[in-house]
PDB file of C-alpha atoms in Angstrom:
ATOM      1  CA  UNK A 543      16.005  -0.381   9.959  1.00  0.00           C
ATOM      2  CA  UNK A 544      17.490  -1.107  13.619  1.00  0.00           C
ATOM      3  CA  UNK A 545      20.238  -3.834  14.026  1.00  0.00           C
ATOM      4  CA  UNK A 546      17.906  -6.466  15.464  1.00  0.00           C
ATOM      5  CA  UNK A 547      15.528  -6.025  12.742  1.00  0.00           C
ATOM      6  CA  UNK A 548      18.360  -6.727   9.874  1.00  0.00           C
ATOM      7  CA  UNK A 549      19.744  -9.505  12.478  1.00  0.00           C
ATOM      8  CA  UNK A 550      15.398 -11.108  12.148  1.00  0.00           C
ATOM      9  CA  UNK A 551      15.568 -10.193   8.703  1.00  0.00           C
ATOM     10  CA  UNK A 552      18.411 -11.880   7.335  1.00  0.00           C
ATOM     11  CA  UNK A 553      17.514 -14.899   9.765  1.00  0.00           C
ATOM     12  CA  UNK A 554      14.263 -14.747   7.382  1.00  0.00           C
ATOM     13  CA  UNK A 555      15.674 -14.626   4.326  1.00  0.00           C
ATOM     14  CA  UNK A 556      17.714 -17.544   5.358  1.00  0.00           C
ATOM     15  CA  UNK A 557      14.948 -19.863   6.621  1.00  0.00           C
ATOM     16  CA  UNK A 558      11.914 -18.872   4.061  1.00  0.00           C
ATOM     17  CA  UNK A 559      13.597 -17.076   0.951  1.00  0.00           C
ATOM     18  CA  UNK A 560      16.429 -19.875   0.679  1.00  0.00           C
ATOM     19  CA  UNK A 561      19.363 -17.179   0.708  1.00  0.00           C
ATOM     20  CA  UNK A 562      23.048 -18.809   1.687  1.00  0.00           C
ATOM     21  CA  UNK A 563      26.690 -17.226   2.102  1.00  0.00           C
ATOM     22  CA  UNK A 564      28.252 -16.841  -0.861  1.00  0.00           C
ATOM     23  CA  UNK A 565      32.426 -18.108  -1.565  1.00  0.00           C
ATOM     24  CA  UNK A 566      33.044 -14.274  -0.436  1.00  0.00           C
ATOM     25  CA  UNK A 567      29.910 -12.693   0.841  1.00  0.00           C
ATOM     26  CA  UNK A 568      28.386 -13.501   4.002  1.00  0.00           C
ATOM     27  CA  UNK A 569      24.293 -13.323   4.038  1.00  0.00           C
ATOM     28  CA  UNK A 570      24.243 -10.424   6.060  1.00  0.00           C
ATOM     29  CA  UNK A 571      26.475  -8.008   3.675  1.00  0.00           C
ATOM     30  CA  UNK A 572      24.666  -9.563   0.648  1.00  0.00           C
ATOM     31  CA  UNK A 573      21.232  -8.015   2.360  1.00  0.00           C
ATOM     32  CA  UNK A 574      23.014  -4.780   3.144  1.00  0.00           C
ATOM     33  CA  UNK A 575      23.915  -4.303  -0.703  1.00  0.00           C
ATOM     34  CA  UNK A 576      20.615  -4.854  -1.632  1.00  0.00           C
ATOM     35  CA  UNK A 577      18.693  -2.845   0.898  1.00  0.00           C
ATOM     36  CA  UNK A 578      21.508  -0.249   0.484  1.00  0.00           C
ATOM     37  CA  UNK A 579      20.710   0.223  -3.494  1.00  0.00           C
ATOM     38  CA  UNK A 580      16.915   0.265  -2.246  1.00  0.00           C
ATOM     39  CA  UNK A 581      17.121   3.218   0.327  1.00  0.00           C
ATOM     40  CA  UNK A 582      19.161   5.482  -1.307  1.00  0.00           C
ATOM     41  CA  UNK A 583      18.608   4.174  -5.233  1.00  0.00           C
ATOM     42  CA  UNK A 584      22.338   3.687  -5.749  1.00  0.00           C
ATOM     43  CA  UNK A 585      23.475   2.399  -9.258  1.00  0.00           C
ATOM     44  CA  UNK A 586      25.743  -0.710  -9.097  1.00  0.00           C
ATOM     45  CA  UNK A 587      29.476   0.931  -9.630  1.00  0.00           C
ATOM     46  CA  UNK A 588      29.023   3.576  -6.600  1.00  0.00           C
ATOM     47  CA  UNK A 589      27.291   0.425  -4.894  1.00  0.00           C
ATOM     48  CA  UNK A 590      30.669  -1.774  -5.615  1.00  0.00           C
ATOM     49  CA  UNK A 591      33.003   1.495  -4.375  1.00  0.00           C
ATOM     50  CA  UNK A 592      31.380   1.687  -1.271  1.00  0.00           C
ATOM     51  CA  UNK A 593      31.508  -2.473  -1.019  1.00  0.00           C
ATOM     52  CA  UNK A 594      34.520  -2.577  -2.361  1.00  0.00           C
ATOM     53  CA  UNK A 595      33.091  -5.280  -4.380  1.00  0.00           C
ATOM     54  CA  UNK A 596      33.223  -5.693  -8.645  1.00  0.00           C
ATOM     55  CA  UNK A 597      29.941  -4.607 -10.487  1.00  0.00           C
ATOM     56  CA  UNK A 598      29.094  -8.651 -11.235  1.00  0.00           C
ATOM     57  CA  UNK A 599      29.392  -9.368  -7.710  1.00  0.00           C
ATOM     58  CA  UNK A 600      27.101  -6.313  -6.747  1.00  0.00           C
ATOM     59  CA  UNK A 601      24.533  -7.362  -9.956  1.00  0.00           C
ATOM     60  CA  UNK A 602      24.557 -11.011  -8.889  1.00  0.00           C
ATOM     61  CA  UNK A 603      24.009 -10.500  -5.526  1.00  0.00           C
ATOM     62  CA  UNK A 604      20.623  -7.860  -5.916  1.00  0.00           C
ATOM     63  CA  UNK A 605      19.151 -10.125  -7.602  1.00  0.00           C
ATOM     64  CA  UNK A 606      19.369 -13.285  -5.485  1.00  0.00           C
ATOM     65  CA  UNK A 607      18.346 -11.534  -2.701  1.00  0.00           C
ATOM     66  CA  UNK A 608      15.778  -9.665  -4.932  1.00  0.00           C
ATOM     67  CA  UNK A 609      14.207 -13.573  -5.081  1.00  0.00           C
ATOM     68  CA  UNK A 610      14.724 -14.626  -1.822  1.00  0.00           C
ATOM     69  CA  UNK A 611      12.803 -11.043  -0.432  1.00  0.00           C
ATOM     70  CA  UNK A 612       9.478 -11.959  -2.846  1.00  0.00           C
ATOM     71  CA  UNK A 613       9.774 -15.724  -1.135  1.00  0.00           C
ATOM     72  CA  UNK A 614       8.445 -14.180   2.094  1.00  0.00           C
ATOM     73  CA  UNK A 615       4.987 -12.685   1.185  1.00  0.00           C
ATOM     74  CA  UNK A 616       3.647 -15.868   2.145  1.00  0.00           C
ATOM     75  CA  UNK A 617       4.583 -14.560   5.820  1.00  0.00           C
ATOM     76  CA  UNK A 618       4.943 -10.435   4.769  1.00  0.00           C
ATOM     77  CA  UNK A 619       0.836 -10.222   3.895  1.00  0.00           C
ATOM     78  CA  UNK A 620      -1.993  -9.480   6.585  1.00  0.00           C
ATOM     79  CA  UNK A 621      -4.954 -11.444   6.510  1.00  0.00           C
ATOM     80  CA  UNK A 622      -7.697  -9.013   6.520  1.00  0.00           C
ATOM     81  CA  UNK A 623      -9.100  -7.805   9.811  1.00  0.00           C
ATOM     82  CA  UNK A 624     -12.718  -6.178   9.762  1.00  0.00           C
ATOM     83  CA  UNK A 625     -13.597  -3.369  12.297  1.00  0.00           C
ATOM     84  CA  UNK A 626     -16.057  -4.975  14.782  1.00  0.00           C
ATOM     85  CA  UNK A 627     -18.506  -3.252  16.767  1.00  0.00           C
ATOM     86  CA  UNK A 628     -16.147  -3.408  20.266  1.00  0.00           C
ATOM     87  CA  UNK A 629     -13.476  -1.094  17.750  1.00  0.00           C
ATOM     88  CA  UNK A 630     -13.054   2.023  20.251  1.00  0.00           C
ATOM     89  CA  UNK A 631     -10.452   3.789  17.718  1.00  0.00           C
ATOM     90  CA  UNK A 632     -12.801   7.048  16.971  1.00  0.00           C
ATOM     91  CA  UNK A 633     -11.681   6.792  12.851  1.00  0.00           C
ATOM     92  CA  UNK A 634     -12.449   3.293  12.470  1.00  0.00           C
ATOM     93  CA  UNK A 635     -15.254   2.929  14.651  1.00  0.00           C
ATOM     94  CA  UNK A 636     -18.360   3.894  12.467  1.00  0.00           C
ATOM     95  CA  UNK A 637     -17.503   1.869   9.822  1.00  0.00           C
ATOM     96  CA  UNK A 638     -17.709  -1.613  10.394  1.00  0.00           C
ATOM     97  CA  UNK A 639     -16.966  -4.328   8.227  1.00  0.00           C
ATOM     98  CA  UNK A 640     -14.155  -2.171   7.110  1.00  0.00           C
ATOM     99  CA  UNK A 641     -10.701  -3.789   6.532  1.00  0.00           C
ATOM    100  CA  UNK A 642      -9.011  -1.018   5.168  1.00  0.00           C
ATOM    101  CA  UNK A 643      -8.397   1.652   2.997  1.00  0.00           C
ATOM    102  CA  UNK A 644      -7.469   1.176  -1.526  1.00  0.00           C
ATOM    103  CA  UNK A 645      -6.258   3.248  -3.523  1.00  0.00           C
ATOM    104  CA  UNK A 646      -3.459   3.909  -6.442  1.00  0.00           C
ATOM    105  CA  UNK A 647       0.053   5.213  -6.750  1.00  0.00           C
ATOM    106  CA  UNK A 648       2.250   6.702  -9.531  1.00  0.00           C
ATOM    107  CA  UNK A 649       5.740   5.356  -9.191  1.00  0.00           C
ATOM    108  CA  UNK A 650       8.009   6.240 -12.276  1.00  0.00           C
ATOM    109  CA  UNK A 651       9.362   3.766 -13.886  1.00  0.00           C
ATOM    110  CA  UNK A 652      12.367   3.679 -17.021  1.00  0.00           C
ATOM    111  CA  UNK A 653      10.758   1.948 -20.153  1.00  0.00           C
ATOM    112  CA  UNK A 654      11.422   2.492 -23.946  1.00  0.00           C
ATOM    113  CA  UNK A 655      10.363   5.346 -26.031  1.00  0.00           C
ATOM    114  CA  UNK A 656       8.106   2.763 -27.662  1.00  0.00           C
ATOM    115  CA  UNK A 657       6.322   2.869 -24.246  1.00  0.00           C
ATOM    116  CA  UNK A 658       6.357   5.404 -23.373  1.00  0.00           C
ATOM    117  CA  UNK A 659       3.210   6.418 -24.325  1.00  0.00           C
ATOM    118  CA  UNK A 660       1.243   4.257 -22.584  1.00  0.00           C
ATOM    119  CA  UNK A 661       3.588   4.371 -19.322  1.00  0.00           C
ATOM    120  CA  UNK A 662       2.909   8.657 -19.067  1.00  0.00           C
ATOM    121  CA  UNK A 663       0.492   9.331 -16.371  1.00  0.00           C
ATOM    122  CA  UNK A 664      -1.817  12.373 -16.360  1.00  0.00           C
ATOM    123  CA  UNK A 665       0.357  14.328 -14.685  1.00  0.00           C
ATOM    124  CA  UNK A 666       3.593  13.942 -17.371  1.00  0.00           C
ATOM    125  CA  UNK A 667       5.226  11.186 -15.571  1.00  0.00           C
ATOM    126  CA  UNK A 668       6.279   7.965 -17.337  1.00  0.00           C
ATOM    127  CA  UNK A 669       4.918   5.560 -14.354  1.00  0.00           C
ATOM    128  CA  UNK A 670       4.057   2.053 -13.886  1.00  0.00           C
ATOM    129  CA  UNK A 671      -0.174   3.370 -11.855  1.00  0.00           C
ATOM    130  CA  UNK A 672       0.312   0.643  -8.859  1.00  0.00           C
ATOM    131  CA  UNK A 673      -3.230  -0.311  -6.831  1.00  0.00           C
ATOM    132  CA  UNK A 674      -2.709  -1.041  -3.218  1.00  0.00           C
ATOM    133  CA  UNK A 675      -4.617  -1.665  -0.538  1.00  0.00           C
ATOM    134  CA  UNK A 676      -3.342  -1.780   3.200  1.00  0.00           C
ATOM    135  CA  UNK A 677      -4.931  -2.125   7.105  1.00  0.00           C
ATOM    136  CA  UNK A 678      -5.378   0.061   9.533  1.00  0.00           C
ATOM    137  CA  UNK A 679      -1.830  -0.326  10.979  1.00  0.00           C
ATOM    138  CA  UNK A 680      -0.601   0.985   7.299  1.00  0.00           C
ATOM    139  CA  UNK A 681       0.389  -2.731   6.148  1.00  0.00           C
ATOM    140  CA  UNK A 682      -0.066  -3.891   2.768  1.00  0.00           C
ATOM    141  CA  UNK A 683      -2.755  -6.162   2.372  1.00  0.00           C
ATOM    142  CA  UNK A 684      -2.122  -6.202  -1.258  1.00  0.00           C
ATOM    143  CA  UNK A 685      -0.971  -4.635  -4.161  1.00  0.00           C
ATOM    144  CA  UNK A 686      -0.240  -4.617  -7.614  1.00  0.00           C
ATOM    145  CA  UNK A 687       2.562  -3.093  -9.757  1.00  0.00           C
ATOM    146  CA  UNK A 688       3.106  -3.305 -13.696  1.00  0.00           C
ATOM    147  CA  UNK A 689      -0.215  -1.083 -15.074  1.00  0.00           C
ATOM    148  CA  UNK A 690       1.295   1.279 -17.952  1.00  0.00           C
ATOM    149  CA  UNK A 691       0.456   4.952 -15.690  1.00  0.00           C
ATOM    150  CA  UNK A 692      -2.480   5.762 -18.457  1.00  0.00           C
ATOM    151  CA  UNK A 693      -4.513   3.520 -16.784  1.00  0.00           C
ATOM    152  CA  UNK A 694      -7.054   4.518 -15.092  1.00  0.00           C
ATOM    153  CA  UNK A 695      -7.454   3.088 -11.447  1.00  0.00           C
ATOM    154  CA  UNK A 696     -11.108   1.550 -12.050  1.00  0.00           C
ATOM    155  CA  UNK A 697      -9.712  -0.472 -14.699  1.00  0.00           C
ATOM    156  CA  UNK A 698      -6.433  -1.547 -12.641  1.00  0.00           C
ATOM    157  CA  UNK A 699      -9.134  -2.210  -9.831  1.00  0.00           C
ATOM    158  CA  UNK A 700     -11.346  -4.373 -12.186  1.00  0.00           C
ATOM    159  CA  UNK A 701      -8.386  -6.592 -13.324  1.00  0.00           C
ATOM    160  CA  UNK A 702      -6.962  -7.084  -9.605  1.00  0.00           C
ATOM    161  CA  UNK A 703     -10.392  -8.440  -8.279  1.00  0.00           C
ATOM    162  CA  UNK A 704     -10.540 -10.774 -12.016  1.00  0.00           C
ATOM    163  CA  UNK A 705      -7.346 -12.514 -11.015  1.00  0.00           C
ATOM    164  CA  UNK A 706      -6.859 -16.580  -9.748  1.00  0.00           C
ATOM    165  CA  UNK A 707      -4.771 -15.145  -6.850  1.00  0.00           C
ATOM    166  CA  UNK A 708      -5.903 -11.451  -6.799  1.00  0.00           C
ATOM    167  CA  UNK A 709      -7.620  -8.880  -4.249  1.00  0.00           C
ATOM    168  CA  UNK A 710     -10.295 -10.911  -2.620  1.00  0.00           C
ATOM    169  CA  UNK A 711     -12.698  -8.731  -0.579  1.00  0.00           C
ATOM    170  CA  UNK A 712     -15.406 -10.708   1.739  1.00  0.00           C
ATOM    171  CA  UNK A 713     -18.475 -10.129   0.716  1.00  0.00           C
ATOM    172  CA  UNK A 714     -19.845  -8.011   3.842  1.00  0.00           C
ATOM    173  CA  UNK A 715     -16.139  -6.550   4.078  1.00  0.00           C
ATOM    174  CA  UNK A 716     -15.487  -3.263   1.647  1.00  0.00           C
ATOM    175  CA  UNK A 717     -12.634  -1.612   1.682  1.00  0.00           C
ATOM    176  CA  UNK A 718     -12.348   2.413   1.906  1.00  0.00           C
ATOM    177  CA  UNK A 719     -12.096   4.642  -1.743  1.00  0.00           C
ATOM    178  CA  UNK A 720     -11.812   7.555  -3.231  1.00  0.00           C
ATOM    179  CA  UNK A 721     -13.796   8.705  -5.763  1.00  0.00           C
ATOM    180  CA  UNK A 722     -11.464   7.456  -8.319  1.00  0.00           C
ATOM    181  CA  UNK A 723     -13.378   4.297  -8.112  1.00  0.00           C
ATOM    182  CA  UNK A 724     -17.327   3.375  -8.134  1.00  0.00           C
ATOM    183  CA  UNK A 725     -19.212   2.997  -5.000  1.00  0.00           C
ATOM    184  CA  UNK A 726     -20.272  -0.777  -5.081  1.00  0.00           C
ATOM    185  CA  UNK A 727     -19.956  -3.881  -2.896  1.00  0.00           C
ATOM    186  CA  UNK A 728     -16.901  -4.146  -1.108  1.00  0.00           C
ATOM    187  CA  UNK A 729     -15.659  -0.654  -2.099  1.00  0.00           C
ATOM    188  CA  UNK A 730     -16.850   2.381  -0.249  1.00  0.00           C
ATOM    189  CA  UNK A 731     -16.487   5.802  -1.865  1.00  0.00           C
ATOM    190  CA  UNK A 732     -17.615   9.138  -0.322  1.00  0.00           C
ATOM    191  CA  UNK A 733     -20.749  11.707  -1.826  1.00  0.00           C
ATOM    192  CA  UNK A 734     -19.711  13.614  -5.181  1.00  0.00           C
ATOM    193  CA  UNK A 735     -19.752  16.910  -4.547  1.00  0.00           C
ATOM    194  CA  UNK A 736     -20.017  17.066  -0.675  1.00  0.00           C
ATOM    195  CA  UNK A 737     -17.097  18.370   0.818  1.00  0.00           C
ATOM    196  CA  UNK A 738     -14.468  16.162   1.952  1.00  0.00           C
ATOM    197  CA  UNK A 739     -10.975  16.387   2.326  1.00  0.00           C
ATOM    198  CA  UNK A 740      -9.658  17.235   5.665  1.00  0.00           C
ATOM    199  CA  UNK A 741      -8.769  21.038   5.418  1.00  0.00           C
ATOM    200  CA  UNK A 742     -12.028  21.641   4.384  1.00  0.00           C
ATOM    201  CA  UNK A 743     -12.905  21.383   7.759  1.00  0.00           C
ATOM    202  CA  UNK A 744      -9.341  22.779   9.287  1.00  0.00           C
ATOM    203  CA  UNK A 745      -9.638  25.095  12.342  1.00  0.00           C
ATOM    204  CA  UNK A 746     -12.125  28.208  12.035  1.00  0.00           C
ATOM    205  CA  UNK A 747     -14.573  26.707   9.065  1.00  0.00           C
ATOM    206  CA  UNK A 748     -17.752  25.016   9.577  1.00  0.00           C
ATOM    207  CA  UNK A 749     -18.238  21.583  11.117  1.00  0.00           C
ATOM    208  CA  UNK A 750     -20.340  18.917   9.156  1.00  0.00           C
ATOM    209  CA  UNK A 751     -23.849  20.456   8.615  1.00  0.00           C
ATOM    210  CA  UNK A 752     -25.877  17.267   7.592  1.00  0.00           C
ATOM    211  CA  UNK A 753     -25.459  13.730   7.372  1.00  0.00           C
ATOM    212  CA  UNK A 754     -23.417  13.384   3.908  1.00  0.00           C
ATOM    213  CA  UNK A 755     -20.867  15.934   4.978  1.00  0.00           C
ATOM    214  CA  UNK A 756     -20.142  14.041   8.239  1.00  0.00           C
ATOM    215  CA  UNK A 757     -19.982  10.694   6.081  1.00  0.00           C
ATOM    216  CA  UNK A 758     -17.316  11.894   4.240  1.00  0.00           C
ATOM    217  CA  UNK A 759     -15.801  14.172   6.839  1.00  0.00           C
ATOM    218  CA  UNK A 760     -15.084  10.691   9.190  1.00  0.00           C
ATOM    219  CA  UNK A 761     -14.650   9.008   5.747  1.00  0.00           C
ATOM    220  CA  UNK A 762     -11.266  11.136   5.262  1.00  0.00           C
ATOM    221  CA  UNK A 763      -9.802  10.678   8.486  1.00  0.00           C
ATOM    222  CA  UNK A 764      -9.984   7.061   7.929  1.00  0.00           C
ATOM    223  CA  UNK A 765      -9.221   6.519   4.198  1.00  0.00           C
ATOM    224  CA  UNK A 766      -6.013   8.854   5.000  1.00  0.00           C
ATOM    225  CA  UNK A 767      -4.257   6.093   6.595  1.00  0.00           C
ATOM    226  CA  UNK A 768      -3.150   4.645   2.706  1.00  0.00           C
ATOM    227  CA  UNK A 769      -1.898   8.478   2.226  1.00  0.00           C
ATOM    228  CA  UNK A 770       0.272   7.925   4.854  1.00  0.00           C
ATOM    229  CA  UNK A 771       1.333   4.123   3.948  1.00  0.00           C
ATOM    230  CA  UNK A 772       2.065   5.476   0.919  1.00  0.00           C
ATOM    231  CA  UNK A 773       4.238   8.335   1.899  1.00  0.00           C
ATOM    232  CA  UNK A 774       6.102   6.347   4.478  1.00  0.00           C
ATOM    233  CA  UNK A 775       6.936   3.792   2.134  1.00  0.00           C
ATOM    234  CA  UNK A 776       8.754   6.259  -0.551  1.00  0.00           C
ATOM    235  CA  UNK A 777      10.447   8.460   2.229  1.00  0.00           C
ATOM    236  CA  UNK A 778      11.834   4.813   2.984  1.00  0.00           C
ATOM    237  CA  UNK A 779      13.090   3.525  -0.105  1.00  0.00           C
ATOM    238  CA  UNK A 780      14.614   6.370  -2.606  1.00  0.00           C
ATOM    239  CA  UNK A 781      14.354   4.165  -5.153  1.00  0.00           C
ATOM    240  CA  UNK A 782      10.797   4.300  -5.503  1.00  0.00           C
ATOM    241  CA  UNK A 783      10.937   8.398  -5.884  1.00  0.00           C
ATOM    242  CA  UNK A 784      12.901   7.937  -9.404  1.00  0.00           C
ATOM    243  CA  UNK A 785      13.177   5.601 -12.283  1.00  0.00           C
ATOM    244  CA  UNK A 786      16.044   2.916 -11.843  1.00  0.00           C
ATOM    245  CA  UNK A 787      17.632   1.910 -14.636  1.00  0.00           C
ATOM    246  CA  UNK A 788      16.878  -1.640 -14.394  1.00  0.00           C
ATOM    247  CA  UNK A 789      14.612  -3.711 -16.744  1.00  0.00           C
ATOM    248  CA  UNK A 790      10.894  -3.205 -16.311  1.00  0.00           C
ATOM    249  CA  UNK A 791      10.326  -6.366 -15.374  1.00  0.00           C
ATOM    250  CA  UNK A 792      13.254  -5.719 -12.340  1.00  0.00           C
ATOM    251  CA  UNK A 793      11.983  -2.738 -11.894  1.00  0.00           C
ATOM    252  CA  UNK A 794       8.336  -4.531 -11.025  1.00  0.00           C
ATOM    253  CA  UNK A 795       9.634  -6.723  -8.946  1.00  0.00           C
ATOM    254  CA  UNK A 796      11.741  -4.065  -7.059  1.00  0.00           C
ATOM    255  CA  UNK A 797       8.769  -2.525  -6.008  1.00  0.00           C
ATOM    256  CA  UNK A 798       7.043  -5.930  -4.876  1.00  0.00           C
ATOM    257  CA  UNK A 799      10.216  -5.475  -2.547  1.00  0.00           C
ATOM    258  CA  UNK A 800       9.605  -2.713  -0.827  1.00  0.00           C
ATOM    259  CA  UNK A 801       6.070  -3.181   0.002  1.00  0.00           C
ATOM    260  CA  UNK A 802       6.992  -6.136   1.769  1.00  0.00           C
ATOM    261  CA  UNK A 803      10.131  -5.092   3.420  1.00  0.00           C
ATOM    262  CA  UNK A 804       7.851  -1.909   4.438  1.00  0.00           C
ATOM    263  CA  UNK A 805       5.204  -5.193   6.105  1.00  0.00           C
ATOM    264  CA  UNK A 806       8.551  -6.465   7.825  1.00  0.00           C
ATOM    265  CA  UNK A 807       9.467  -3.191   9.370  1.00  0.00           C
ATOM    266  CA  UNK A 808       6.451  -1.721  10.295  1.00  0.00           C
ATOM    267  CA  UNK A 809       5.751  -5.638  12.046  1.00  0.00           C
ATOM    268  CA  UNK A 810       9.516  -5.850  13.156  1.00  0.00           C
ATOM    269  CA  UNK A 811       9.621  -2.112  15.072  1.00  0.00           C
ATOM    270  CA  UNK A 812       7.417  -0.725  17.526  1.00  0.00           C
ATOM    271  CA  UNK A 813       8.513   3.311  16.382  1.00  0.00           C
ATOM    272  CA  UNK A 814       8.865   3.989  12.756  1.00  0.00           C
ATOM    273  CA  UNK A 815      11.438   6.567  12.618  1.00  0.00           C
ATOM    274  CA  UNK A 816       9.930   7.483   8.629  1.00  0.00           C
ATOM    275  CA  UNK A 817       6.375   7.794   9.677  1.00  0.00           C
ATOM    276  CA  UNK A 818       7.597   9.936  12.722  1.00  0.00           C
ATOM    277  CA  UNK A 819       9.077  11.888  10.613  1.00  0.00           C
ATOM    278  CA  UNK A 820       6.324  12.004   8.459  1.00  0.00           C
ATOM    279  CA  UNK A 821       4.232  13.727  11.127  1.00  0.00           C
ATOM    280  CA  UNK A 822       6.570  15.791  12.086  1.00  0.00           C
ATOM    281  CA  UNK A 823       6.748  18.124   8.913  1.00  0.00           C
ATOM    282  CA  UNK A 824       3.159  -7.632 -10.870  1.00  0.00           C
ATOM    283  CA  UNK A 825       0.987  -8.809  -8.024  1.00  0.00           C
ATOM    284  CA  UNK A 826       1.890 -11.288  -5.377  1.00  0.00           C
ATOM    285  CA  UNK A 827      -0.811 -13.707  -4.411  1.00  0.00           C
ATOM    286  CA  UNK A 828      -2.344 -13.036  -1.475  1.00  0.00           C
ATOM    287  CA  UNK A 829      -1.937 -15.517   1.020  1.00  0.00           C
ATOM    288  CA  UNK A 830      -5.361 -18.393   0.340  1.00  0.00           C
ATOM    289  CA  UNK A 831      -8.143 -18.546   3.041  1.00  0.00           C
ATOM    290  CA  UNK A 832      -8.065 -22.027   4.581  1.00  0.00           C
ATOM    291  CA  UNK A 833     -11.959 -21.849   4.578  1.00  0.00           C
ATOM    292  CA  UNK A 834     -13.069 -22.378   0.802  1.00  0.00           C
ATOM    293  CA  UNK A 835     -16.803 -21.284   1.669  1.00  0.00           C
ATOM    294  CA  UNK A 836     -15.906 -17.398   1.820  1.00  0.00           C
ATOM    295  CA  UNK A 837     -17.550 -15.444  -1.232  1.00  0.00           C
ATOM    296  CA  UNK A 838     -15.853 -12.488  -2.599  1.00  0.00           C
ATOM    297  CA  UNK A 839     -16.399  -9.586  -3.872  1.00  0.00           C
ATOM    298  CA  UNK A 840     -15.696 -10.472  -8.012  1.00  0.00           C
ATOM    299  CA  UNK A 841     -17.221  -7.158 -10.080  1.00  0.00           C
ATOM    300  CA  UNK A 842     -17.284  -3.677 -10.230  1.00  0.00           C
ATOM    301  CA  UNK A 843     -20.326  -2.209 -10.507  1.00  0.00           C
ATOM    302  CA  UNK A 844     -22.274   1.126  -9.182  1.00  0.00           C
ATOM    303  CA  UNK A 845     -25.469  -0.976  -7.356  1.00  0.00           C
ATOM    304  CA  UNK A 846     -28.358   0.856  -5.727  1.00  0.00           C
ATOM    305  CA  UNK A 847     -27.698  -1.314  -3.151  1.00  0.00           C
ATOM    306  CA  UNK A 848     -24.521  -0.353  -1.873  1.00  0.00           C
ATOM    307  CA  UNK A 849     -25.734   3.331  -2.807  1.00  0.00           C
ATOM    308  CA  UNK A 850     -28.826   2.421  -0.747  1.00  0.00           C
ATOM    309  CA  UNK A 851     -26.051   1.119   2.551  1.00  0.00           C
ATOM    310  CA  UNK A 852     -23.500   4.270   1.911  1.00  0.00           C
ATOM    311  CA  UNK A 853     -27.001   6.299   2.616  1.00  0.00           C
ATOM    312  CA  UNK A 854     -28.210   4.648   5.466  1.00  0.00           C
ATOM    313  CA  UNK A 855     -24.681   4.602   6.811  1.00  0.00           C
ATOM    314  CA  UNK A 856     -24.205   7.930   6.748  1.00  0.00           C
ATOM    315  CA  UNK A 857     -28.205   8.574   8.400  1.00  0.00           C
ATOM    316  CA  UNK A 858     -27.129   6.525  10.821  1.00  0.00           C
ATOM    317  CA  UNK A 859     -23.875   8.708  11.740  1.00  0.00           C
ATOM    318  CA  UNK A 860     -25.802  11.928  12.007  1.00  0.00           C
ATOM    319  CA  UNK A 861     -28.665  10.489  13.504  1.00  0.00           C
ATOM    320  CA  UNK A 862     -26.351   8.812  16.547  1.00  0.00           C
ATOM    321  CA  UNK A 863     -26.856  10.507  20.397  1.00  0.00           C
ATOM    322  CA  UNK A 864     -23.874  10.198  20.914  1.00  0.00           C
ATOM    323  CA  UNK A 865     -22.543  12.171  17.697  1.00  0.00           C
ATOM    324  CA  UNK A 866     -19.886  15.403  18.608  1.00  0.00           C
ATOM    325  CA  UNK A 867     -18.226  17.847  16.807  1.00  0.00           C
ATOM    326  CA  UNK A 868     -15.602  16.367  14.658  1.00  0.00           C
ATOM    327  CA  UNK A 869     -13.342  19.014  14.224  1.00  0.00           C
ATOM    328  CA  UNK A 870     -12.315  18.993  17.538  1.00  0.00           C
ATOM    329  CA  UNK A 871     -10.787  15.473  17.051  1.00  0.00           C
ATOM    330  CA  UNK A 872      -8.447  16.135  14.146  1.00  0.00           C
TER     331      UNK A 872
END
């Protein structure tokens, strides 16, 4: 982040997070120590050499700033902003009522030998399966780290929506998901056994031939936002690219802090250098809605009504007179 964003973050951590100057270490240095460890995945001793502080001092302020950052969740988690009829973004205007994209990602963690079988993912990594949902601006609205890598995506999602302060999807709205999830109320997935990935429609390939292929193409273009968000997140914070050496509970909190700081940077900096670089080559509670009468999706089960809704949406896209060759927009 740039200097202005860093200064505003320090003010935020003081006013909202409750962080204060230490006897010998000013608030700004405390924050710099914490960000340095997250961004470059430094151990305590190298960080101590860099800042000319003892290992005990570094460790103390890492935990202190971590707590302060987690207190910012009430202001750094954006509220859902559904796509409306006035949307002109070609990627999103076809999905009225959509509030973003949802997916899971593996983040490597260090656990005891006894726990390694549970945390071993299908790719052989020792990792936590982290569920996250982002809006159209690549800001994370919800995230749930901590599940073992062996847990399936649908199982993690089912847990998220049944928690007291878990993932809330207002009825009538939905997230775009991949086929790792069920096509059900609140979660719209592509058609199976139909071309889906963007590279399958690359230059020289045949354009969509029917309603289902067109739906999958547009779905893939929009849902790609969550993949880009994960890429930016992991490129920004080196601590997410390999297992850290903290106890597992602290590792989970570090992951949560990275998500929150990602949102902060997305909101404070007009140009995100990490995103430009990509283009060139335990949960936090969601802020409760003031309107207690809103109904939310409370189960993840495939339904005939939702399957028909997807079919109708695909046919609507295909029959739209304004439909043009999507290949030319990629």
